Short mmCIF file of C-alpha atoms in Angstrom, two decimals:
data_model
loop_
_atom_site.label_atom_id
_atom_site.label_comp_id
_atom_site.label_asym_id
_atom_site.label_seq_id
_atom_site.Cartn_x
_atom_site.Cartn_y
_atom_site.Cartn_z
CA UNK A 357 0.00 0.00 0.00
CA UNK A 358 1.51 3.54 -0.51
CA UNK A 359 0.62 6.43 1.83
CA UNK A 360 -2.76 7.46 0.37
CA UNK A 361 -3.85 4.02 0.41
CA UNK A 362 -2.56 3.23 4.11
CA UNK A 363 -4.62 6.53 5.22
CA UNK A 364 -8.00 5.00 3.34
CA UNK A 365 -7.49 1.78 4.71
CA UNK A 366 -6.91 3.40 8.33
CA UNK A 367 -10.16 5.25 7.77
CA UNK A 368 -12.17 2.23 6.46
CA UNK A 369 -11.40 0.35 9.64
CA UNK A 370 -12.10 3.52 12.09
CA UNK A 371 -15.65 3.99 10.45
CA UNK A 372 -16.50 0.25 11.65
CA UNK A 373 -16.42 2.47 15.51
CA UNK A 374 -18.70 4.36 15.02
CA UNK A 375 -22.43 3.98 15.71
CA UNK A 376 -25.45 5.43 14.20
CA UNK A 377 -25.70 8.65 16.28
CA UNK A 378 -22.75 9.18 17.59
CA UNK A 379 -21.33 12.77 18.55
CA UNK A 380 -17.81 12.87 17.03
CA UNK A 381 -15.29 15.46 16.64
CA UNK A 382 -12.66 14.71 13.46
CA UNK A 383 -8.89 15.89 14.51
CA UNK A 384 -7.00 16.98 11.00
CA UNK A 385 -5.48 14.79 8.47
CA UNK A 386 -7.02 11.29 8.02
CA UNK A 387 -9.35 11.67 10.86
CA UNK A 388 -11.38 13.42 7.69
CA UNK A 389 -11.53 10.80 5.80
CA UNK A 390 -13.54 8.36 7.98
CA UNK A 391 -17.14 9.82 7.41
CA UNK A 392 -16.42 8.79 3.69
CA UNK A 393 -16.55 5.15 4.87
CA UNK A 394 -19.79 4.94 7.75
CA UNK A 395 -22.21 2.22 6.37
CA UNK A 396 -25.05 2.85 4.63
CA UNK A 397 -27.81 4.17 7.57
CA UNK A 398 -24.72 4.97 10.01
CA UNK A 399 -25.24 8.92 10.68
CA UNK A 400 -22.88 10.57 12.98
CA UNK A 401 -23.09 14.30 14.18
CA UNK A 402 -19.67 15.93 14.02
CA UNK A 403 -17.85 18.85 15.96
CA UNK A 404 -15.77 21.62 15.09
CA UNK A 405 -14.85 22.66 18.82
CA UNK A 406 -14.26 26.20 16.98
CA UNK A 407 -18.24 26.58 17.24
CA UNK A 408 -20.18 23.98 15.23
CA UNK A 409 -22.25 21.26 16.80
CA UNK A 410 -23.72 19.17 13.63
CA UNK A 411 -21.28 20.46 10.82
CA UNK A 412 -22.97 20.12 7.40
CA UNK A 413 -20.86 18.52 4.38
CA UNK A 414 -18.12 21.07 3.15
CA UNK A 415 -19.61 24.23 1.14
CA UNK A 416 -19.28 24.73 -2.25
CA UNK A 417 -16.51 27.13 -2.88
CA UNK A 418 -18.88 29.53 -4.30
CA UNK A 419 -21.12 29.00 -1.10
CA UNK A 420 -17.99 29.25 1.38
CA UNK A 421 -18.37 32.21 3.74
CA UNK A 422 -14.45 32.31 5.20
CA UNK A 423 -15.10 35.37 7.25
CA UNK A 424 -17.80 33.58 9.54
CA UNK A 425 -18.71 30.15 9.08
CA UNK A 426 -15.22 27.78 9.17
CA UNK A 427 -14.28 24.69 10.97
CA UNK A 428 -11.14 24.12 13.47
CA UNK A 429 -9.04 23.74 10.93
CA UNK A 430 -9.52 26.81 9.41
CA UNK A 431 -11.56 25.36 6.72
CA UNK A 432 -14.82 26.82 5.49
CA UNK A 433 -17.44 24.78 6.94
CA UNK A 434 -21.33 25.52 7.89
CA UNK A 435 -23.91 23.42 10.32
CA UNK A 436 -26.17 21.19 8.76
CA UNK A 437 -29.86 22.08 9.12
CA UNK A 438 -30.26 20.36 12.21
CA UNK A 439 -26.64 22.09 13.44
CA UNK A 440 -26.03 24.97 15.68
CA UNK A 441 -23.02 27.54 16.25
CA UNK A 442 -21.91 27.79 19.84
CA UNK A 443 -19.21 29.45 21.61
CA UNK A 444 -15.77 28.22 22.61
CA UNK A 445 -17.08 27.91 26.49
CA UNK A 446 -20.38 25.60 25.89
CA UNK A 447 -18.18 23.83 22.77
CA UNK A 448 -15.50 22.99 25.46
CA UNK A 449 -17.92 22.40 28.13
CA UNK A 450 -19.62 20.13 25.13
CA UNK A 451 -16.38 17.92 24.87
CA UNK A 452 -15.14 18.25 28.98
CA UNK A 453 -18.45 17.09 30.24
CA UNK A 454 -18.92 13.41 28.34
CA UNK A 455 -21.41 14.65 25.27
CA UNK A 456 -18.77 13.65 22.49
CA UNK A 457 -18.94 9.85 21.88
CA UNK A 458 -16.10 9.76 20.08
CA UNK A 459 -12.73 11.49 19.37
CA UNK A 460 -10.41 10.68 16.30
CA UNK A 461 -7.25 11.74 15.93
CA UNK A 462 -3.67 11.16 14.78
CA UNK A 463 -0.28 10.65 16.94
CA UNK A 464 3.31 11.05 16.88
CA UNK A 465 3.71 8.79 20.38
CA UNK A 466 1.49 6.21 21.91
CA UNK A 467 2.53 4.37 24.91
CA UNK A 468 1.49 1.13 26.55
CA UNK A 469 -0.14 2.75 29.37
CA UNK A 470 -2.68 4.58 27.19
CA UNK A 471 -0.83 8.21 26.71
CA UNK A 472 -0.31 9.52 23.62
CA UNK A 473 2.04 12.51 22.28
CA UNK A 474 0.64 14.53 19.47
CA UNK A 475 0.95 18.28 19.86
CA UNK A 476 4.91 19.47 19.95
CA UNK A 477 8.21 18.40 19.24
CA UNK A 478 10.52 20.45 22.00
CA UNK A 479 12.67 22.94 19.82
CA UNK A 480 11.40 21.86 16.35
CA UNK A 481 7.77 24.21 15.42
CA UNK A 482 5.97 25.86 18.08
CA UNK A 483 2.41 24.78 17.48
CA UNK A 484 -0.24 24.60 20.70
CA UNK A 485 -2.56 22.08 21.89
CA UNK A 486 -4.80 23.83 20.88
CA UNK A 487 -8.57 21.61 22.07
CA UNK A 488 -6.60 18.56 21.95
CA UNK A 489 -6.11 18.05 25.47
CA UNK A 490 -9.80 19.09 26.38
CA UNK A 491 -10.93 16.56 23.77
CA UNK A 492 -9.11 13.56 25.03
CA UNK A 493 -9.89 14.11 28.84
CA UNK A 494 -13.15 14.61 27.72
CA UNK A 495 -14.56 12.13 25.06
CA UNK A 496 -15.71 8.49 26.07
CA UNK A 497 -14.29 7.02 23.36
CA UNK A 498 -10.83 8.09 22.14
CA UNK A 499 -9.37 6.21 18.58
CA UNK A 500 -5.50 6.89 17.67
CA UNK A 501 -5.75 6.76 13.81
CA UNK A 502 -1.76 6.65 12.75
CA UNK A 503 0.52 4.51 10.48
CA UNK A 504 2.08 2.08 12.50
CA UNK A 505 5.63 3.45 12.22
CA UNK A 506 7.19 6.87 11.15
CA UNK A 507 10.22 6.47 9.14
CA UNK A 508 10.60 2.50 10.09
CA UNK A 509 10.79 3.34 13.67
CA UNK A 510 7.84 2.10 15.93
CA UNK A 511 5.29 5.20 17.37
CA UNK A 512 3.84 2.27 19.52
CA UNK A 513 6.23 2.95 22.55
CA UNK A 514 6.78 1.84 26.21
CA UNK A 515 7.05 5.00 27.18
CA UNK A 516 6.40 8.22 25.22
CA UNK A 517 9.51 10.61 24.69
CA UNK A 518 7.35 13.61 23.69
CA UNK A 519 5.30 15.71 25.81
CA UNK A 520 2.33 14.14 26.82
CA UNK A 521 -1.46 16.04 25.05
CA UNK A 522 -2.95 13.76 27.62
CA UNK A 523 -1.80 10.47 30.13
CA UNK A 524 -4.39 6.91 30.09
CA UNK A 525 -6.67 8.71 27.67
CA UNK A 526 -6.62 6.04 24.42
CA UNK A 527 -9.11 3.27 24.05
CA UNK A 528 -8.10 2.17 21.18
CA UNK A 529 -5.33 2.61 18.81
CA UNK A 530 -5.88 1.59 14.69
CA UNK A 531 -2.60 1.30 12.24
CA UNK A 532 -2.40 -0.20 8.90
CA UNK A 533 -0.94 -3.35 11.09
CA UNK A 534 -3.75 -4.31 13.75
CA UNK A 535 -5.98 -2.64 16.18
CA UNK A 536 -5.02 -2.23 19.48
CA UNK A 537 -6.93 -2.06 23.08
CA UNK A 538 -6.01 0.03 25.59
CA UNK A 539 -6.91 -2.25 28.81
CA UNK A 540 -5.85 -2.06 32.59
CA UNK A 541 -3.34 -5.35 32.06
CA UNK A 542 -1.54 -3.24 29.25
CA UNK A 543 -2.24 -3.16 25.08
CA UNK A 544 -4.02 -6.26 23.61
CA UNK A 545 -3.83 -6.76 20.05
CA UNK A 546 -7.52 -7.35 18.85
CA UNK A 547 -7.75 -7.70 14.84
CA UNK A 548 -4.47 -7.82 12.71
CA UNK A 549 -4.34 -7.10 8.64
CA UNK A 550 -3.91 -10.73 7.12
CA UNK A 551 -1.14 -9.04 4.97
CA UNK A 552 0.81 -9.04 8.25
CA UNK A 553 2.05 -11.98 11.24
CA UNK A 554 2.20 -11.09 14.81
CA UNK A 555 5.41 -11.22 14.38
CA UNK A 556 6.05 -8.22 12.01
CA UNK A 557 3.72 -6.25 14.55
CA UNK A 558 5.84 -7.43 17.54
CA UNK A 559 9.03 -5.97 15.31
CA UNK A 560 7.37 -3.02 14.51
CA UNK A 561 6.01 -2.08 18.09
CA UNK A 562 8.22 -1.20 21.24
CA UNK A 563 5.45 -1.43 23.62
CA UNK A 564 4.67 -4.57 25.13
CA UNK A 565 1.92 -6.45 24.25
CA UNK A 566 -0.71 -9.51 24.44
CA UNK A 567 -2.44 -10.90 21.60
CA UNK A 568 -6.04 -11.86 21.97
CA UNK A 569 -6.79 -15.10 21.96
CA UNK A 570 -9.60 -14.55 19.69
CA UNK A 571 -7.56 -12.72 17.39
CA UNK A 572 -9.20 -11.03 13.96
CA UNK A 573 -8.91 -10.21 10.80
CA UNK A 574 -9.20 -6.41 10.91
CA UNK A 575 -10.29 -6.42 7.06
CA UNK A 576 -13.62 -8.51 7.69
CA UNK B 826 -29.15 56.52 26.30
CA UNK B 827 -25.53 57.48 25.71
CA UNK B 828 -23.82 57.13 22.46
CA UNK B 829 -21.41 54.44 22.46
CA UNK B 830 -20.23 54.70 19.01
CA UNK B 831 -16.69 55.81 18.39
CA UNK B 832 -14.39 56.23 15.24
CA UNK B 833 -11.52 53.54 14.91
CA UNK B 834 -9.23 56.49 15.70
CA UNK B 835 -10.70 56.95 18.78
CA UNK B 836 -11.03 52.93 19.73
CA UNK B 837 -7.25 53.01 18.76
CA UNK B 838 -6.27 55.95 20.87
CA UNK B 839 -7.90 54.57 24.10
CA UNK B 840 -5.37 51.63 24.39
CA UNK B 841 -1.63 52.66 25.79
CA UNK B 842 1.32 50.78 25.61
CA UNK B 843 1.85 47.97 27.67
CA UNK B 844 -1.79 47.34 27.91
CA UNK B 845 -3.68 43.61 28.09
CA UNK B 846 -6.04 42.94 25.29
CA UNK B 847 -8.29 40.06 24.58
CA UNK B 848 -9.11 39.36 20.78
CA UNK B 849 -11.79 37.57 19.93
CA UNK B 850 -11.40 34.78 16.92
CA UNK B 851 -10.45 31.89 15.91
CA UNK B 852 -7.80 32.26 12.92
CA UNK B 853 -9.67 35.30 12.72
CA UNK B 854 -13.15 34.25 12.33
CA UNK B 855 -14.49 36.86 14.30
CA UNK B 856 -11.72 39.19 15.19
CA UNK B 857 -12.00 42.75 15.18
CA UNK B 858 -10.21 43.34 11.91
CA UNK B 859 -10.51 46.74 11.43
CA UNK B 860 -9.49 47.95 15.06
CA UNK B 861 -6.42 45.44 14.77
CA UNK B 862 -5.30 46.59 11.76
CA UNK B 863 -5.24 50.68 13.30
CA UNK B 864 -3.59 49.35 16.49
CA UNK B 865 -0.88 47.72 13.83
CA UNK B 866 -1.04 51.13 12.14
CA UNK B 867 -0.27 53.08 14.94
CA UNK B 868 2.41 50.94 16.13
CA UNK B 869 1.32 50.70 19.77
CA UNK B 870 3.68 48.00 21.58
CA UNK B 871 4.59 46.24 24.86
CA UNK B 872 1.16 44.33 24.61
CA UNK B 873 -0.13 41.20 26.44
CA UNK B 874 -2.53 39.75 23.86
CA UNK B 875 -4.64 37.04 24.99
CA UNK B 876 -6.97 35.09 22.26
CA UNK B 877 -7.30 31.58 20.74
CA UNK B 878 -4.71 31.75 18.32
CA UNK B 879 -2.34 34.55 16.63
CA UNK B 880 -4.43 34.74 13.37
CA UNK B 881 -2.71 33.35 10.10
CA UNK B 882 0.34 34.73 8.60
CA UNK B 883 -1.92 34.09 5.60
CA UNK B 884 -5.45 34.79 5.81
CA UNK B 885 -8.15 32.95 3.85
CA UNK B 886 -8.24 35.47 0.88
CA UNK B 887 -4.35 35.53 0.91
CA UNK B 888 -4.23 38.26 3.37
CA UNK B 889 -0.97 38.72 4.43
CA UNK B 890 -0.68 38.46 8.29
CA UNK B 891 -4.65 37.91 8.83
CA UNK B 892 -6.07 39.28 12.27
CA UNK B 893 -3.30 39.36 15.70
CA UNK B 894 -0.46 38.00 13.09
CA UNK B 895 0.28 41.51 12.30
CA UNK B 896 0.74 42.63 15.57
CA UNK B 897 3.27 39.82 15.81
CA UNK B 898 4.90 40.95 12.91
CA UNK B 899 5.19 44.46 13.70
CA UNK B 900 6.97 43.54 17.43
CA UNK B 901 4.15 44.98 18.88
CA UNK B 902 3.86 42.26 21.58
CA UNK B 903 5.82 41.02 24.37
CA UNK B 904 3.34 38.52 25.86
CA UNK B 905 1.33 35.92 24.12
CA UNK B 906 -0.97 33.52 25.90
CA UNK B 907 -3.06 31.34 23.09
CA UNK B 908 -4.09 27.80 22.88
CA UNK B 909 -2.44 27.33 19.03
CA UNK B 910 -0.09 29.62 17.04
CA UNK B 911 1.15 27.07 14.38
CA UNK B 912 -0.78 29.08 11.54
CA UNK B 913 1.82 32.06 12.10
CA UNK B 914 5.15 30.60 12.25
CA UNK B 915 6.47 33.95 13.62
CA UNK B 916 5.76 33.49 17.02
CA UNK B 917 7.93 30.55 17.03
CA UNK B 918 10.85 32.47 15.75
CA UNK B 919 10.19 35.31 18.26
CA UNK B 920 10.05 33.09 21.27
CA UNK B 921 12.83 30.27 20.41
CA UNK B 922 14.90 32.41 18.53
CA UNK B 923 15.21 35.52 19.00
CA UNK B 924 13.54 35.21 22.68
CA UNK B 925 11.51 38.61 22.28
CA UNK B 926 8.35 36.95 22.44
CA UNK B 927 6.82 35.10 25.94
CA UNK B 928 4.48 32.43 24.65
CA UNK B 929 1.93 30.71 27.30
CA UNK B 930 0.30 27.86 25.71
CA UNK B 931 -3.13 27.00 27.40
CA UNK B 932 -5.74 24.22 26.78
CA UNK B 933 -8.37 25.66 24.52
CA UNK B 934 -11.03 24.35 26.95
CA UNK B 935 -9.41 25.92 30.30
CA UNK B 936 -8.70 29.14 28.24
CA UNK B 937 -12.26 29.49 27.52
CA UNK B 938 -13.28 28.83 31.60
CA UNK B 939 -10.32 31.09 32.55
CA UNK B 940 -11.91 33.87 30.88
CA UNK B 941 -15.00 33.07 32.10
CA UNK B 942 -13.77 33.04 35.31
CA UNK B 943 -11.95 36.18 35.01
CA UNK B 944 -15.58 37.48 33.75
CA UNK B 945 -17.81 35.74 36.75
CA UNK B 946 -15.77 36.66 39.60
CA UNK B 947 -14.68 33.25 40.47
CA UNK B 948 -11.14 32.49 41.55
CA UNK B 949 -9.99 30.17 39.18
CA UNK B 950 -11.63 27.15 37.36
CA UNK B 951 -10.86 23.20 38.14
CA UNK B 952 -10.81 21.05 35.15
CA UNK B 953 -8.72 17.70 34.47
CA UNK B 954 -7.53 18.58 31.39
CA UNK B 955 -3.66 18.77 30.86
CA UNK B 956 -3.20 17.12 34.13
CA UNK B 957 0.24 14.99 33.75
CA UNK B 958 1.16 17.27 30.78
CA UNK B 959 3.25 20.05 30.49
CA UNK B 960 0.40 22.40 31.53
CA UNK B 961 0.87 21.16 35.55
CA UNK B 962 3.98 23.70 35.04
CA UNK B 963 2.54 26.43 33.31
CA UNK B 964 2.29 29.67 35.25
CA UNK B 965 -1.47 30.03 34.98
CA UNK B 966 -1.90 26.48 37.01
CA UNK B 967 -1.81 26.71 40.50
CA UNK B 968 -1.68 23.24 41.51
CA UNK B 969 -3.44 19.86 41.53
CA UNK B 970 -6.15 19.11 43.34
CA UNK B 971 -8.42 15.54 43.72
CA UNK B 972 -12.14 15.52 44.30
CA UNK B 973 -13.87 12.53 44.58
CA UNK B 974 -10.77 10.72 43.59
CA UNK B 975 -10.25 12.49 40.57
CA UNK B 976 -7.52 14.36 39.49
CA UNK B 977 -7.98 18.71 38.61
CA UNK B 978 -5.84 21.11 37.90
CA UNK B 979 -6.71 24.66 39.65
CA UNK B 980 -6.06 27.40 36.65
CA UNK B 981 -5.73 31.27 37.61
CA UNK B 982 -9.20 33.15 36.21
CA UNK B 983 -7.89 36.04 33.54
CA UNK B 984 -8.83 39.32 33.04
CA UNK B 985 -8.09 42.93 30.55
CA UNK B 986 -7.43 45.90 30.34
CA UNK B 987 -9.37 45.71 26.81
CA UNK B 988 -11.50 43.08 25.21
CA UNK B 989 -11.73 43.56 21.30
CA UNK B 990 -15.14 41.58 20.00
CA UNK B 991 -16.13 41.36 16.37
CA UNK B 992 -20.42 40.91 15.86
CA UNK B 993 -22.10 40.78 12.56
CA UNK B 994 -25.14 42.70 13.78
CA UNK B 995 -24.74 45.47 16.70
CA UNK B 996 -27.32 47.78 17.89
CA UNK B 997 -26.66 50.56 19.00
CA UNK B 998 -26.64 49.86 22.99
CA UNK B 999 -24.44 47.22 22.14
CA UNK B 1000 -26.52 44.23 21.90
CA UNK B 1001 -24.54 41.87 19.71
CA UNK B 1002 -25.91 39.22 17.32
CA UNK B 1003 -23.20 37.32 16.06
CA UNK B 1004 -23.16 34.89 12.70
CA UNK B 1005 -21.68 31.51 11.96
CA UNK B 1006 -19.09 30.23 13.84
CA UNK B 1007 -17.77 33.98 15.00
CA UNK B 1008 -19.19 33.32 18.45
CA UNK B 1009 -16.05 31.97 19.72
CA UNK B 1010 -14.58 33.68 22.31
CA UNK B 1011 -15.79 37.20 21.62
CA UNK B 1012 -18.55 35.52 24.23
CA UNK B 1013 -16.66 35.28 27.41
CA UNK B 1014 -14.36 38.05 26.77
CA UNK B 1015 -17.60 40.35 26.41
CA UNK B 1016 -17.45 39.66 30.31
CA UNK B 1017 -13.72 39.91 31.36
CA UNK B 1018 -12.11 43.27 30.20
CA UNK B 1019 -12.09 46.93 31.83
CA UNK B 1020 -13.12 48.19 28.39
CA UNK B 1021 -14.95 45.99 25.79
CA UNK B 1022 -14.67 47.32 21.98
CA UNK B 1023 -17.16 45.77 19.71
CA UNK B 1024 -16.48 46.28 15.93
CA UNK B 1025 -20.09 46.02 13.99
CA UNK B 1026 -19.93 44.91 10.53
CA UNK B 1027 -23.29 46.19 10.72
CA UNK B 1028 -24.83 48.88 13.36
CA UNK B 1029 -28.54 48.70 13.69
CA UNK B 1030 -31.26 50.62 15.55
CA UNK B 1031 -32.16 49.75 18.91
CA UNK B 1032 -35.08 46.68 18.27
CA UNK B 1033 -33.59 45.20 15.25
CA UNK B 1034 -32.46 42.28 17.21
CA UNK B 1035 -35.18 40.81 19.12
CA UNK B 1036 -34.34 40.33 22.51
CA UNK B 1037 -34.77 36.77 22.48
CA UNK B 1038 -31.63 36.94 20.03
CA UNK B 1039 -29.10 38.98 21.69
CA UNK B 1040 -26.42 36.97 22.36
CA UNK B 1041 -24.20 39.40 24.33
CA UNK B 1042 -25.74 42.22 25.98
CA UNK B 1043 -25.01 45.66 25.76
CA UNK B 1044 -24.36 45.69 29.03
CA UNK B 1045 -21.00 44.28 28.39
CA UNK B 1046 -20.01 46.76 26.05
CA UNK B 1047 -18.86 50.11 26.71
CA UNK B 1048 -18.06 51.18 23.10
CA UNK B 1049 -18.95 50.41 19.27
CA UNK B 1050 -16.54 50.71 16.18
CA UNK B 1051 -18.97 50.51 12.94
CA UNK B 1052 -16.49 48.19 10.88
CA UNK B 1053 -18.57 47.99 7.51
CA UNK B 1054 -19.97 44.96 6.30
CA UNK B 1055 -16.88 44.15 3.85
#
């Protein structure tokens, strides 16, 4: 698979998370792409912590309203008819206090105990968390959509090296390679991609791990 | 009733050197454009801006330095405190590099409640987010604290000299209806400045907004810029 197709795949297997109803809020990058993959009479209503509860499929660009109506990405964006605009206080108080079922969102570091590092590398770019943090103390359900590795080396750690967004926040962590649970006795490996053996996870993943005993296939 | 409408001059003119300013926004999405742009113009510095982000170094119709950016630019402030400045790469080279810029990152969540706070006249706000993070040593936490087993961190409430708000319909007590997603955080910052600044793109007569509509009263707002609906 080459990158593109790694990210669809990724977002394919997310989509299968997500229930008919669910409040979700999208991070950036592939995170987008899963809505293209819900099956048929799976509805979710999506966030834009910037101020959108129920965003509405992407304007037309000669729709797009820039200077008002935009998602957290910058994007232009707009509710659906059933949406609403909020502020940044309610949206916030939306994610802290349990209403979003689901969060989505990328990683440079996962660890075994559940943290994950996605927001800064010390020295490098001077980003921000920006709602990251918020949204993974606050969602039930939180997904790490990421390739497996970065460059060959594993982002499935021990230990993260990076500042932490948030510390035993992850339920569950999806790579090209397998799914992952995040579960008090440490990561089980739930469903693995038949084009892979436990064994090329195991090399490709510094965090310990147990495989279930039920294990798989993450492609059925 | 007293008139609260002022030129951008005169907005501009009100704020010294030095002073504390909340912007509202979000990559400027309801920002006070026009009364940022004067402030830029008139080269006032030594400001403590505090907002969700530092605009865009480019906006979304290829302005260059979009909303706070340009204040950035200009060296017009010494104190940052935002939630995400990646979109204007400037403020990393001010604060790593050349070390003329003091950045405090903040959760956007707790920013939001810390201005709220600031606004309510409560004495900080308890949330768990950023708690084992980097946040814990941030100078706006205060310390941990566990209720009911769980695990808060106590953040200082925040508070202006000057609160800039942008709303798409303003009467003219200052009644503010805002459109799309430009609520942000011109909402809570309505509540937690000295002096709150709200730019119209469109100033209507008292009654045009029902008052089942106002989002932020006039109450909050001591003056009114008439930006033009451009």
């Amino acid at each position: 698979m080459d990158k593109s197709e790694i990210k669809a795949f990724i977002a394919k297997r997310v989509a299968k998370e997500l229930k008919d109803g669910d409040v979700v809020n999208l991070g950036i990058g592939l995170p987008t792409m899963v809505p293209a993959f819900l099956p048929e009479g799976v509805h979710v209503i999506l966030q834009s912590e910037n101020g959108i509860i129920g965003t509405g499929p992407k304007p037309a660009p000669e729709n797009a309203e820039p200077k008002y109506k935009i998602d957290a990405g910058g994007s232009p964006a707009c509710a659906d008819t059933f949406g609403c605009y909020i502020d940044s206080a309610t949206s916030f108080g939306f994610i802290r206090g349990g209403h979003v079922n689901a969060t989505i969102l990328g990683g440079l570091e996962v660890d075994q105990e559940g943290s994950l590092s996605n927001w800064i590398i010390p020295g490098k770019k001077m980003p921000g968390m920006g709602g990251a943090m918020d949204l993974l103390v606050g969602a039930k359900t939180v997904i790490v959509a990421m390739e497996h590795t970065a460059k060959g080396k594993p982002k499935i750690l021990k230990k993260c090296t990076l500042p932490y967004t948030a510390v035993h926040c992850i339920t569950k962590i999806i790579t090209e390679m397998c799914v992952m649970e995040v579960t008090k006795d440490g990561l089980v490996m739930t469903e693995i991609n038949p084009e892979f053996t436990v064994d090329d996870v195991k090399a490709a993943t510094e965090a310990d791990f147990t495989v279930a005993q039920d294990l798989k296939d993450m492609t059925a | 009733m007293r008139n609260k409408i002022i030129s951008v001059a005169e907005a501009v003119d009100m704020i010294p050197d030095g002073a504390t300013i909340m912007y509202g926004g979000f990559l400027g999405c309801g920002s006070a454009h026009h009364i940022i742009e004067a402030l830029a113009k008139k080269g006032t510095k030594d400001l403590t801006i505090i907002g969700n982000d530092c605009g865009m170094a480019v906006g979304p119709n290829g302005e260059e330095f979009y909303g706070v950016a340009k204040l950035v630019h200009n060296h017009q402030v010494k104190h940052l405190i935002a939630t995400h400045v990646g979109m204007t790469p400037e403020v990393g080279q001010q604060n790593m590099v050349d070390k003329t810029l003091t950045v405090d990152l903040i959760p956007q969540g707790s920013l939001a409640e810390m201005i709220r706070a600031g606004g309510a006249g409560l004495g900080g706000v308890l949330t768990p987010t950023g708690v084992g993070t980097i946040v814990e040593d941030s100078p706006f936490c205060l310390g941990k604290q566990t209720i009911d087993g769980k695990e808060y961190l106590l953040m200082k409430p925040l508070h202006a000299d000057f609160a800039l708000l942008n709303g798409h319909m303003i009467d003219k007590f200052g009644n503010i209806w805002y459109k799309g997603t430009t609520r942000n955080f011109n909402i809570v910052m309505a509540t937690a400045a000295d002096v709150v600044i709200a730019e119209a793109d469109n100033v209507v007569e008292i009654g045009d907004i029902d008052p089942e509509n106002v989002v932020t009263s006039g109450a909050f707002v001591n003056y009114i810029v008439d930006g033009g609906n451009v």
